[in-house]
Amino acid sequence: MERALDKPDPAVRMFLLYGPDESGSRELAARLGKAMAGAERIDLSGAGLKADPARLSDEAMAMSLFGDKRYIRVEPAGDDMIEAAEALMEAPGAGNPVIVVAGALRKDAKLVKLATARLDVMACISYLPEGAEADRIALGMGQARGVRMSPDIAQRMAAASGGDRALLAQEIDKFALFLDAAPDRPVELDAVGFASLSADAEEGDVGALVNATFDGNLAALDAALTRIDAAGEAIPVLRALVRRVLLLSAIRAEVAGGANVTQAMAGAGKAVFFKERGIVERQVTRWSPPALARALERLAGAERDAKSSRSAGGAGLGEELFAIGRQARRRG
């Protein structure tokens, strides 16, 4: 897909980028923009195309008034634009490429079925990077910004981002600014510089907040919130809480399958930090699968609110965490 976007083939009418790693999809989409430097970009949305399905093919076939290159980007998108995509496929000609950035579409989604059934559509699913792949991405992002780092620092930075490329990029941008680094004047990020400015500096406070929330320790939760910029750091905090819910859910699933808690904890392996094994085991016995599912719904809603211009910021996040903490006290 990278090669196809760097040198777009006129025979490809549409590129579909989807999957849980939306930041990865957007990075891919940016490659088409670079390949068509100076081209006019037409921005559409799936919802808009649902109301006017013919517009996509019209834009794809339209010529610029001055004969300049143009391309069409559709975001956000989903099966709401399927009629527009089908009309694009039926059009007699489509000289302007269309790139669609969608989220985590199911494999039976209409857009995915259309893309995999045709030779004039290319599709790529982006998964959240993990392990060595995430470390490689961190090193690559650093190199592109003039920030040289050791594999150990890259690993810590990738782990702190939770697989979110956008958060990882923000963190590396912060170091580039701190170091006054640029591609033409690379600077080494050593352990001292990393410790002074990294997200790890607040890791202890975030960890305390996570544990207080799922232990139902409301006093400790209140204290942890006062030490964290809940409005400015809402997304990283929410991602840490979601990771804990998913960890507890996975262990609870093992218990439901017949394993005892000790066996289930052993099966989790390195997913449980050795210093927190006792804490996690206590939380596993405290939380039921239905209660964990409700907590995950609350955290997903809180993340949507945090990204919204109508967000109540730190106050809104605190309300959700106290609601989850009260659930923990009921041992639900």
mmCIF file of C-alpha atoms in Angstrom:
data_model
loop_
_atom_site.group_PDB
_atom_site.id
_atom_site.type_symbol
_atom_site.label_atom_id
_atom_site.label_comp_id
_atom_site.label_asym_id
_atom_site.label_seq_id
_atom_site.Cartn_x
_atom_site.Cartn_y
_atom_site.Cartn_z
ATOM 1 C CA MET A 1 0.000 0.000 0.000
ATOM 2 C CA GLU A 2 2.849 2.408 0.759
ATOM 3 C CA ARG A 3 4.314 1.869 -2.728
ATOM 4 C CA ALA A 4 0.869 2.231 -4.314
ATOM 5 C CA LEU A 5 0.213 5.536 -2.556
ATOM 6 C CA ASP A 6 3.695 6.903 -3.240
ATOM 7 C CA LYS A 7 3.138 6.347 -6.956
ATOM 8 C CA PRO A 8 -0.635 6.105 -7.533
ATOM 9 C CA ASP A 9 -1.736 4.017 -10.490
ATOM 10 C CA PRO A 10 -4.489 5.742 -12.562
ATOM 11 C CA ALA A 11 -6.185 2.342 -12.846
ATOM 12 C CA VAL A 12 -6.914 2.350 -9.100
ATOM 13 C CA ARG A 13 -10.102 4.295 -8.501
ATOM 14 C CA MET A 14 -10.242 4.052 -4.733
ATOM 15 C CA PHE A 15 -7.971 3.308 -1.792
ATOM 16 C CA LEU A 16 -9.692 2.035 1.375
ATOM 17 C CA LEU A 17 -7.719 2.444 4.610
ATOM 18 C CA TYR A 18 -9.385 0.980 7.673
ATOM 19 C CA GLY A 19 -8.769 -0.883 10.927
ATOM 20 C CA PRO A 20 -8.405 -0.126 14.643
ATOM 21 C CA ASP A 21 -5.219 1.922 14.144
ATOM 22 C CA GLU A 22 -6.789 5.066 12.697
ATOM 23 C CA SER A 23 -3.551 7.002 13.180
ATOM 24 C CA GLY A 24 -1.810 4.446 10.981
ATOM 25 C CA SER A 25 -4.499 4.827 8.323
ATOM 26 C CA ARG A 26 -4.074 8.607 8.364
ATOM 27 C CA GLU A 27 -0.301 8.262 8.000
ATOM 28 C CA LEU A 28 -0.873 6.143 4.909
ATOM 29 C CA ALA A 29 -3.376 8.663 3.537
ATOM 30 C CA ALA A 30 -0.793 11.430 3.958
ATOM 31 C CA ARG A 31 1.499 9.588 1.550
ATOM 32 C CA LEU A 32 -0.974 10.143 -1.280
ATOM 33 C CA GLY A 33 -1.016 13.845 -0.474
ATOM 34 C CA LYS A 34 2.786 13.964 -0.701
ATOM 35 C CA ALA A 35 2.762 12.011 -3.956
ATOM 36 C CA MET A 36 0.306 14.535 -5.412
ATOM 37 C CA ALA A 37 2.093 17.617 -4.133
ATOM 38 C CA GLY A 38 0.307 20.781 -5.199
ATOM 39 C CA ALA A 39 -2.881 18.903 -6.100
ATOM 40 C CA GLU A 40 -6.274 20.209 -5.049
ATOM 41 C CA ARG A 41 -7.735 18.112 -2.228
ATOM 42 C CA ILE A 42 -11.494 17.650 -2.010
ATOM 43 C CA ASP A 43 -12.689 16.659 1.475
ATOM 44 C CA LEU A 44 -15.934 14.718 1.842
ATOM 45 C CA SER A 45 -17.549 12.640 4.578
ATOM 46 C CA GLY A 46 -19.430 9.371 4.593
ATOM 47 C CA ALA A 47 -22.508 11.057 6.034
ATOM 48 C CA GLY A 48 -22.443 13.711 3.314
ATOM 49 C CA LEU A 49 -22.144 11.076 0.597
ATOM 50 C CA LYS A 50 -25.048 9.136 2.057
ATOM 51 C CA ALA A 51 -27.201 12.201 1.429
ATOM 52 C CA ASP A 52 -25.694 12.761 -2.051
ATOM 53 C CA PRO A 53 -24.238 9.477 -3.399
ATOM 54 C CA ALA A 54 -23.577 10.884 -6.874
ATOM 55 C CA ARG A 55 -21.159 13.526 -5.636
ATOM 56 C CA LEU A 56 -18.226 11.127 -5.212
ATOM 57 C CA SER A 57 -18.210 10.005 -8.849
ATOM 58 C CA ASP A 58 -18.847 13.587 -9.978
ATOM 59 C CA GLU A 59 -15.782 14.823 -8.069
ATOM 60 C CA ALA A 60 -13.687 11.878 -9.262
ATOM 61 C CA MET A 61 -14.480 12.660 -12.906
ATOM 62 C CA ALA A 62 -14.377 16.452 -12.630
ATOM 63 C CA MET A 63 -11.531 18.399 -14.185
ATOM 64 C CA SER A 64 -9.958 21.298 -12.382
ATOM 65 C CA LEU A 65 -10.740 24.675 -13.926
ATOM 66 C CA PHE A 66 -7.033 25.230 -14.548
ATOM 67 C CA GLY A 67 -6.193 21.624 -15.360
ATOM 68 C CA ASP A 68 -4.435 21.025 -12.039
ATOM 69 C CA LYS A 69 -4.302 17.623 -10.366
ATOM 70 C CA ARG A 70 -6.869 16.841 -7.673
ATOM 71 C CA TYR A 71 -7.794 13.973 -5.364
ATOM 72 C CA ILE A 72 -10.693 13.200 -3.047
ATOM 73 C CA ARG A 73 -10.374 12.221 0.617
ATOM 74 C CA VAL A 74 -13.364 10.794 2.493
ATOM 75 C CA GLU A 75 -13.222 10.835 6.304
ATOM 76 C CA PRO A 76 -14.917 9.735 8.489
ATOM 77 C CA ALA A 77 -16.390 6.929 6.452
ATOM 78 C CA GLY A 78 -18.209 3.636 6.791
ATOM 79 C CA ASP A 79 -20.958 1.695 5.095
ATOM 80 C CA ASP A 80 -22.948 4.943 4.988
ATOM 81 C CA MET A 81 -21.044 5.744 1.763
ATOM 82 C CA ILE A 82 -21.574 2.371 0.051
ATOM 83 C CA GLU A 83 -24.004 3.772 -2.551
ATOM 84 C CA ALA A 84 -21.483 6.479 -3.423
ATOM 85 C CA ALA A 85 -18.698 3.899 -3.728
ATOM 86 C CA GLU A 86 -20.836 1.703 -5.968
ATOM 87 C CA ALA A 87 -21.664 4.712 -8.155
ATOM 88 C CA LEU A 88 -17.942 5.477 -8.417
ATOM 89 C CA MET A 89 -17.297 1.929 -9.635
ATOM 90 C CA GLU A 90 -20.021 2.255 -12.274
ATOM 91 C CA ALA A 91 -18.775 5.618 -13.578
ATOM 92 C CA PRO A 92 -17.335 5.503 -17.111
ATOM 93 C CA GLY A 93 -14.107 7.130 -15.964
ATOM 94 C CA ALA A 94 -12.561 8.433 -12.759
ATOM 95 C CA GLY A 95 -9.328 10.298 -13.294
ATOM 96 C CA ASN A 96 -9.022 11.657 -9.759
ATOM 97 C CA PRO A 97 -8.064 9.112 -7.076
ATOM 98 C CA VAL A 98 -10.311 8.639 -4.044
ATOM 99 C CA ILE A 99 -8.868 7.755 -0.656
ATOM 100 C CA VAL A 100 -11.214 6.622 2.099
ATOM 101 C CA VAL A 101 -10.142 6.650 5.760
ATOM 102 C CA ALA A 102 -12.466 4.480 7.807
ATOM 103 C CA GLY A 103 -12.332 3.098 11.322
ATOM 104 C CA ALA A 104 -12.476 -0.495 12.525
ATOM 105 C CA LEU A 105 -14.768 -1.950 9.875
ATOM 106 C CA ARG A 106 -15.944 -5.533 10.241
ATOM 107 C CA LYS A 107 -14.732 -8.029 7.648
ATOM 108 C CA ASP A 108 -18.317 -8.363 6.408
ATOM 109 C CA ALA A 109 -18.743 -4.591 6.002
ATOM 110 C CA LYS A 110 -20.098 -3.621 2.586
ATOM 111 C CA LEU A 111 -17.136 -1.354 1.862
ATOM 112 C CA VAL A 112 -14.667 -4.141 2.643
ATOM 113 C CA LYS A 113 -16.564 -6.615 0.444
ATOM 114 C CA LEU A 114 -16.584 -4.113 -2.423
ATOM 115 C CA ALA A 115 -12.865 -3.418 -2.060
ATOM 116 C CA THR A 116 -11.850 -7.074 -1.990
ATOM 117 C CA ALA A 117 -14.035 -7.964 -4.973
ATOM 118 C CA ARG A 118 -12.555 -5.433 -7.406
ATOM 119 C CA LEU A 119 -9.178 -4.979 -9.059
ATOM 120 C CA ASP A 120 -9.553 -1.194 -9.285
ATOM 121 C CA VAL A 121 -9.805 -0.773 -5.483
ATOM 122 C CA MET A 122 -6.988 -1.315 -3.004
ATOM 123 C CA ALA A 123 -7.620 -1.884 0.702
ATOM 124 C CA CYS A 124 -5.325 -2.009 3.722
ATOM 125 C CA ILE A 125 -6.208 -2.782 7.336
ATOM 126 C CA SER A 126 -4.049 -1.128 10.016
ATOM 127 C CA TYR A 127 -3.675 -2.818 13.377
ATOM 128 C CA LEU A 128 -2.372 -1.155 16.518
ATOM 129 C CA PRO A 129 1.386 -1.783 16.563
ATOM 130 C CA GLU A 130 2.703 -4.058 19.291
ATOM 131 C CA GLY A 131 6.069 -5.315 20.494
ATOM 132 C CA ALA A 132 8.999 -4.953 18.127
ATOM 133 C CA GLU A 133 6.808 -3.297 15.483
ATOM 134 C CA ALA A 134 5.829 -0.513 17.893
ATOM 135 C CA ASP A 135 9.483 -0.056 18.887
ATOM 136 C CA ARG A 136 10.474 0.198 15.203
ATOM 137 C CA ILE A 137 7.814 2.844 14.602
ATOM 138 C CA ALA A 138 9.070 4.878 17.584
ATOM 139 C CA LEU A 139 12.644 4.757 16.250
ATOM 140 C CA GLY A 140 11.442 5.754 12.776
ATOM 141 C CA MET A 141 9.370 8.662 14.064
ATOM 142 C CA GLY A 142 12.327 9.857 16.113
ATOM 143 C CA GLN A 143 14.664 9.671 13.139
ATOM 144 C CA ALA A 144 12.213 11.664 10.999
ATOM 145 C CA ARG A 145 12.232 14.416 13.639
ATOM 146 C CA GLY A 146 15.959 14.377 14.353
ATOM 147 C CA VAL A 147 15.591 12.603 17.696
ATOM 148 C CA ARG A 148 18.075 9.743 18.009
ATOM 149 C CA MET A 149 17.266 7.253 20.769
ATOM 150 C CA SER A 150 18.380 3.875 22.023
ATOM 151 C CA PRO A 151 16.164 0.805 21.488
ATOM 152 C CA ASP A 152 15.398 0.816 25.232
ATOM 153 C CA ILE A 153 14.053 4.374 25.179
ATOM 154 C CA ALA A 154 12.096 3.646 21.990
ATOM 155 C CA GLN A 155 10.518 0.626 23.696
ATOM 156 C CA ARG A 156 9.495 2.655 26.755
ATOM 157 C CA MET A 157 8.078 5.406 24.583
ATOM 158 C CA ALA A 158 6.069 2.941 22.475
ATOM 159 C CA ALA A 159 4.720 1.204 25.593
ATOM 160 C CA ALA A 160 3.640 4.512 27.122
ATOM 161 C CA SER A 161 1.633 5.382 23.994
ATOM 162 C CA GLY A 162 -0.385 2.165 24.222
ATOM 163 C CA GLY A 163 -0.035 1.576 20.479
ATOM 164 C CA ASP A 164 -1.550 4.959 19.550
ATOM 165 C CA ARG A 165 0.637 6.488 16.834
ATOM 166 C CA ALA A 166 -0.847 9.949 17.335
ATOM 167 C CA LEU A 167 0.100 9.950 21.038
ATOM 168 C CA LEU A 168 3.535 8.562 20.178
ATOM 169 C CA ALA A 169 4.065 11.336 17.622
ATOM 170 C CA GLN A 170 3.029 13.993 20.160
ATOM 171 C CA GLU A 171 5.503 12.597 22.691
ATOM 172 C CA ILE A 172 8.376 12.557 20.193
ATOM 173 C CA ASP A 173 7.480 16.066 18.988
ATOM 174 C CA LYS A 174 7.783 17.209 22.604
ATOM 175 C CA PHE A 175 11.315 15.797 22.821
ATOM 176 C CA ALA A 176 12.274 17.306 19.450
ATOM 177 C CA LEU A 177 11.214 20.735 20.716
ATOM 178 C CA PHE A 178 13.009 20.205 24.035
ATOM 179 C CA LEU A 179 16.227 19.155 22.291
ATOM 180 C CA ASP A 180 15.896 21.681 19.441
ATOM 181 C CA ALA A 181 16.283 18.712 17.114
ATOM 182 C CA ALA A 182 15.458 18.526 13.408
ATOM 183 C CA PRO A 183 16.186 16.065 10.582
ATOM 184 C CA ASP A 184 19.154 18.166 9.476
ATOM 185 C CA ARG A 185 20.523 18.524 13.017
ATOM 186 C CA PRO A 186 19.807 15.271 14.896
ATOM 187 C CA VAL A 187 20.285 15.204 18.669
ATOM 188 C CA GLU A 188 20.710 12.202 20.960
ATOM 189 C CA LEU A 189 17.958 11.666 23.543
ATOM 190 C CA ASP A 190 19.761 10.157 26.525
ATOM 191 C CA ALA A 191 18.306 8.558 29.648
ATOM 192 C CA VAL A 192 18.567 11.792 31.656
ATOM 193 C CA GLY A 193 16.658 13.834 29.087
ATOM 194 C CA PHE A 194 14.043 11.121 28.701
ATOM 195 C CA ALA A 195 13.467 10.844 32.452
ATOM 196 C CA SER A 196 13.116 14.603 32.848
ATOM 197 C CA LEU A 197 10.376 15.093 30.275
ATOM 198 C CA SER A 198 8.771 11.770 29.375
ATOM 199 C CA ALA A 199 5.297 10.570 30.126
ATOM 200 C CA ASP A 200 7.016 8.125 32.498
ATOM 201 C CA ALA A 201 7.471 11.050 34.887
ATOM 202 C CA GLU A 202 3.750 10.891 35.594
ATOM 203 C CA GLU A 203 3.488 7.108 35.321
ATOM 204 C CA GLY A 204 3.426 6.681 39.088
ATOM 205 C CA ASP A 205 0.500 9.076 39.462
ATOM 206 C CA VAL A 206 -1.397 7.453 36.585
ATOM 207 C CA GLY A 207 -0.754 3.997 38.045
ATOM 208 C CA ALA A 208 -2.007 5.168 41.428
ATOM 209 C CA LEU A 209 -5.137 6.552 39.783
ATOM 210 C CA VAL A 210 -5.791 3.282 37.925
ATOM 211 C CA ASN A 211 -5.393 1.198 41.058
ATOM 212 C CA ALA A 212 -7.494 3.548 43.176
ATOM 213 C CA THR A 213 -10.280 3.429 40.594
ATOM 214 C CA PHE A 214 -10.475 -0.354 40.349
ATOM 215 C CA ASP A 215 -9.925 -0.859 44.089
ATOM 216 C CA GLY A 216 -12.790 1.508 44.863
ATOM 217 C CA ASN A 217 -10.506 3.651 47.039
ATOM 218 C CA LEU A 218 -12.250 6.978 46.505
ATOM 219 C CA ALA A 219 -9.964 8.966 48.816
ATOM 220 C CA ALA A 220 -6.864 7.751 46.954
ATOM 221 C CA LEU A 221 -8.623 8.410 43.628
ATOM 222 C CA ASP A 222 -9.352 11.999 44.659
ATOM 223 C CA ALA A 223 -5.709 12.487 45.674
ATOM 224 C CA ALA A 224 -4.440 11.016 42.401
ATOM 225 C CA LEU A 225 -6.707 13.291 40.363
ATOM 226 C CA THR A 226 -5.280 16.365 42.084
ATOM 227 C CA ARG A 227 -1.771 15.355 41.000
ATOM 228 C CA ILE A 228 -2.698 14.884 37.348
ATOM 229 C CA ASP A 229 -3.750 17.419 34.748
ATOM 230 C CA ALA A 230 -6.961 15.481 34.080
ATOM 231 C CA ALA A 231 -8.083 17.857 31.348
ATOM 232 C CA GLY A 232 -4.766 17.935 29.504
ATOM 233 C CA GLU A 233 -3.910 14.262 30.010
ATOM 234 C CA ALA A 234 -7.392 12.762 29.710
ATOM 235 C CA ILE A 235 -6.671 10.517 26.711
ATOM 236 C CA PRO A 236 -3.483 8.870 28.087
ATOM 237 C CA VAL A 237 -5.205 8.378 31.464
ATOM 238 C CA LEU A 238 -8.260 6.821 29.823
ATOM 239 C CA ARG A 239 -6.081 4.514 27.723
ATOM 240 C CA ALA A 240 -4.317 3.311 30.891
ATOM 241 C CA LEU A 241 -7.701 2.606 32.494
ATOM 242 C CA VAL A 242 -8.922 0.748 29.394
ATOM 243 C CA ARG A 243 -5.787 -1.413 29.404
ATOM 244 C CA ARG A 244 -6.535 -2.400 32.993
ATOM 245 C CA VAL A 245 -10.164 -3.268 32.144
ATOM 246 C CA LEU A 246 -9.024 -5.438 29.242
ATOM 247 C CA LEU A 247 -6.410 -7.151 31.419
ATOM 248 C CA LEU A 248 -8.931 -7.902 34.172
ATOM 249 C CA SER A 249 -11.455 -9.106 31.580
ATOM 250 C CA ALA A 250 -8.930 -11.501 30.017
ATOM 251 C CA ILE A 251 -8.017 -12.975 33.400
ATOM 252 C CA ARG A 252 -11.668 -13.269 34.409
ATOM 253 C CA ALA A 253 -12.340 -15.123 31.137
ATOM 254 C CA GLU A 254 -9.654 -17.662 32.071
ATOM 255 C CA VAL A 255 -11.295 -18.114 35.469
ATOM 256 C CA ALA A 256 -14.666 -18.617 33.800
ATOM 257 C CA GLY A 257 -13.041 -21.287 31.634
ATOM 258 C CA GLY A 258 -12.109 -23.327 34.685
ATOM 259 C CA ALA A 259 -8.744 -21.934 35.783
ATOM 260 C CA ASN A 260 -8.259 -20.690 39.315
ATOM 261 C CA VAL A 261 -7.122 -17.107 39.871
ATOM 262 C CA THR A 262 -3.483 -18.099 40.428
ATOM 263 C CA GLN A 263 -3.388 -20.073 37.170
ATOM 264 C CA ALA A 264 -5.111 -17.260 35.276
ATOM 265 C CA MET A 265 -2.641 -14.721 36.631
ATOM 266 C CA ALA A 266 0.276 -16.928 35.573
ATOM 267 C CA GLY A 267 -1.239 -17.183 32.096
ATOM 268 C CA ALA A 268 -1.267 -13.399 31.788
ATOM 269 C CA GLY A 269 2.545 -13.452 31.911
ATOM 270 C CA LYS A 270 4.286 -10.131 31.313
ATOM 271 C CA ALA A 271 0.970 -8.334 30.853
ATOM 272 C CA VAL A 272 0.959 -8.013 34.654
ATOM 273 C CA PHE A 273 3.806 -5.911 36.034
ATOM 274 C CA PHE A 274 5.491 -8.009 38.733
ATOM 275 C CA LYS A 275 5.166 -5.235 41.343
ATOM 276 C CA GLU A 276 1.391 -5.112 40.795
ATOM 277 C CA ARG A 277 0.562 -8.823 40.758
ATOM 278 C CA GLY A 278 -1.047 -8.679 44.195
ATOM 279 C CA ILE A 279 -3.064 -5.585 43.271
ATOM 280 C CA VAL A 280 -4.292 -7.066 39.988
ATOM 281 C CA GLU A 281 -5.194 -10.367 41.658
ATOM 282 C CA ARG A 282 -7.247 -8.471 44.249
ATOM 283 C CA GLN A 283 -9.052 -6.566 41.508
ATOM 284 C CA VAL A 284 -9.781 -9.767 39.568
ATOM 285 C CA THR A 285 -11.696 -11.128 42.559
ATOM 286 C CA ARG A 286 -13.487 -7.817 43.052
ATOM 287 C CA TRP A 287 -14.790 -7.294 39.509
ATOM 288 C CA SER A 288 -17.330 -9.423 37.645
ATOM 289 C CA PRO A 289 -17.384 -9.649 33.806
ATOM 290 C CA PRO A 290 -20.668 -7.655 33.524
ATOM 291 C CA ALA A 291 -19.269 -4.908 35.751
ATOM 292 C CA LEU A 292 -16.080 -4.770 33.678
ATOM 293 C CA ALA A 293 -18.171 -4.476 30.516
ATOM 294 C CA ARG A 294 -20.060 -1.518 32.028
ATOM 295 C CA ALA A 295 -16.774 0.105 33.090
ATOM 296 C CA LEU A 296 -15.436 -0.251 29.541
ATOM 297 C CA GLU A 297 -18.576 1.420 28.172
ATOM 298 C CA ARG A 298 -18.116 4.306 30.605
ATOM 299 C CA LEU A 299 -14.469 4.755 29.617
ATOM 300 C CA ALA A 300 -15.321 4.672 25.905
ATOM 301 C CA GLY A 301 -17.954 7.353 26.480
ATOM 302 C CA ALA A 302 -15.505 9.418 28.517
ATOM 303 C CA GLU A 303 -12.975 9.269 25.673
ATOM 304 C CA ARG A 304 -15.576 10.435 23.177
ATOM 305 C CA ASP A 305 -16.438 13.316 25.500
ATOM 306 C CA ALA A 306 -12.757 14.183 26.011
ATOM 307 C CA LYS A 307 -12.314 14.509 22.240
ATOM 308 C CA SER A 308 -15.453 16.637 21.915
ATOM 309 C CA SER A 309 -15.441 20.416 21.988
ATOM 310 C CA ARG A 310 -18.292 20.117 24.489
ATOM 311 C CA SER A 311 -16.117 18.201 26.928
ATOM 312 C CA ALA A 312 -16.238 19.138 30.606
ATOM 313 C CA GLY A 313 -12.510 18.373 30.764
ATOM 314 C CA GLY A 314 -11.069 17.089 34.002
ATOM 315 C CA ALA A 315 -14.346 17.428 35.905
ATOM 316 C CA GLY A 316 -16.138 15.130 33.484
ATOM 317 C CA LEU A 317 -13.366 12.546 33.657
ATOM 318 C CA GLY A 318 -13.389 12.653 37.445
ATOM 319 C CA GLU A 319 -17.136 11.996 37.556
ATOM 320 C CA GLU A 320 -16.763 8.878 35.417
ATOM 321 C CA LEU A 321 -13.871 7.552 37.489
ATOM 322 C CA PHE A 322 -15.744 8.054 40.750
ATOM 323 C CA ALA A 323 -18.719 6.199 39.253
ATOM 324 C CA ILE A 324 -16.419 3.281 38.382
ATOM 325 C CA GLY A 325 -14.815 3.474 41.822
ATOM 326 C CA ARG A 326 -18.212 3.267 43.522
ATOM 327 C CA GLN A 327 -18.985 0.191 41.426
ATOM 328 C CA ALA A 328 -15.747 -1.374 42.699
ATOM 329 C CA ARG A 329 -16.818 -0.719 46.291
ATOM 330 C CA ARG A 330 -19.989 -2.706 45.604
ATOM 331 C CA ARG A 331 -17.725 -5.581 44.436
ATOM 332 C CA GLY A 332 -19.810 -5.914 41.286
#
